[in-house]
Amino acid sequence: MKDLPARRLLLVHAHPDDESINNGATMARYAAEGAHVTLVTCTLGEEGEVIPPDLAHLAADRDDALGPHRVGELAAAMRELGVTDHRFLGGPGRYRDSGMMGTEQNHRPGAFWDADVDEAAGHLAEVIRSVRPQVLVTYDPDGGYGHPDHIQAHRVAMRAAELAADPAYGAGEPHTIAKTYWNRVPRSVAEETFARLRESAPDAFGGIAAVGDVPGVVDDDRITAEIDGSAHAAAKTAAMRAHATQIAVDGPNFALSNDLGQPVFTTEYYELVRGAAGGDDGAREHDLFAGVPDAAAPGAGT
């Protein structure tokens, strides 16, 4: 499209804060390089646990006002990353946070876990046909760690890509996404960074998380792309800090409501699952747009 940059990246996440933890450095890097970065968040994160005591009243079992508060946190995080196009699937509040797997929140009215996949994917397909991204980033089929909203976000994102490309579907010009990636962390990197955390900051939080607590950890040979976002580390940590109800940041480390320390990854990793790799056979890509014919060099316009 004439009014959009040559490079267009779409990320689909379950709750506010997932994007900053998983992809904050990638988003900041591509935004700084002039790419059009679109974030679609599927719920408001209404069921999240609240870290600061003075905000505990926002929780779902008290005022049930966490969702609107997290809308503001997400907006602040996007300012830190330089991302101006952030949306909620079907509009803010269309789908509610489903809580952890096996809880009664999974089936409350409006819960994302109970949403019809094709209906939800239709909302995202409209975004895809409008923004026309060449690259999609989302979760693997397990949602990284089994959360129902993450699993559903995966289903919706993958289905929306199919619908948007189908000439027989809906209104608007069909669009095929060239490359789809799942969020990943190589096992060797997770093990090395956790070992450093245990040595350098063993008392920064109440404890230290296990490698298995990190979503998307896989054997190294599954990784097809690594994006060096070290130049944007400050933007990523600032974005994570903006999600103050959910994340406590201490230097290069952070903790969620369980108060277990984890490293902030400033190189972010991906597995290409649809589309052709742009690098040499067997070599990791260092640009998610590698090999995309119509994606010009960073900073180029249309």
JSON list of C-alpha atoms in Angstrom, two decimals, residues 1-6 8 130-132 173 300-302:
[
{"chain": "A", "resi": 1, "resn": "MET", "atom": "CA", "xyz": [0.00, 0.00, 0.00]},
{"chain": "A", "resi": 2, "resn": "LYS", "atom": "CA", "xyz": [1.28, 3.44, -0.87]},
{"chain": "A", "resi": 3, "resn": "ASP", "atom": "CA", "xyz": [0.84, 4.91, 2.59]},
{"chain": "A", "resi": 4, "resn": "LEU", "atom": "CA", "xyz": [2.69, 2.13, 4.43]},
{"chain": "A", "resi": 5, "resn": "PRO", "atom": "CA", "xyz": [6.43, 1.46, 4.72]},
{"chain": "A", "resi": 6, "resn": "ALA", "atom": "CA", "xyz": [8.01, -1.29, 2.66]},
{"chain": "A", "resi": 8, "resn": "ARG", "atom": "CA", "xyz": [5.43, -4.53, 7.70]},
{"chain": "A", "resi": 130, "resn": "SER", "atom": "CA", "xyz": [-5.51, -3.61, 5.80]},
{"chain": "A", "resi": 131, "resn": "VAL", "atom": "CA", "xyz": [-1.88, -3.57, 6.96]},
{"chain": "A", "resi": 132, "resn": "ARG", "atom": "CA", "xyz": [-0.66, -6.29, 4.56]},
{"chain": "A", "resi": 173, "resn": "GLU", "atom": "CA", "xyz": [-8.14, -7.62, -1.26]},
{"chain": "A", "resi": 300, "resn": "ALA", "atom": "CA", "xyz": [13.20, 2.65, 2.80]},
{"chain": "A", "resi": 301, "resn": "GLY", "atom": "CA", "xyz": [9.69, 3.79, 1.99]},
{"chain": "A", "resi": 302, "resn": "THR", "atom": "CA", "xyz": [7.27, 2.54, -0.61]}
]
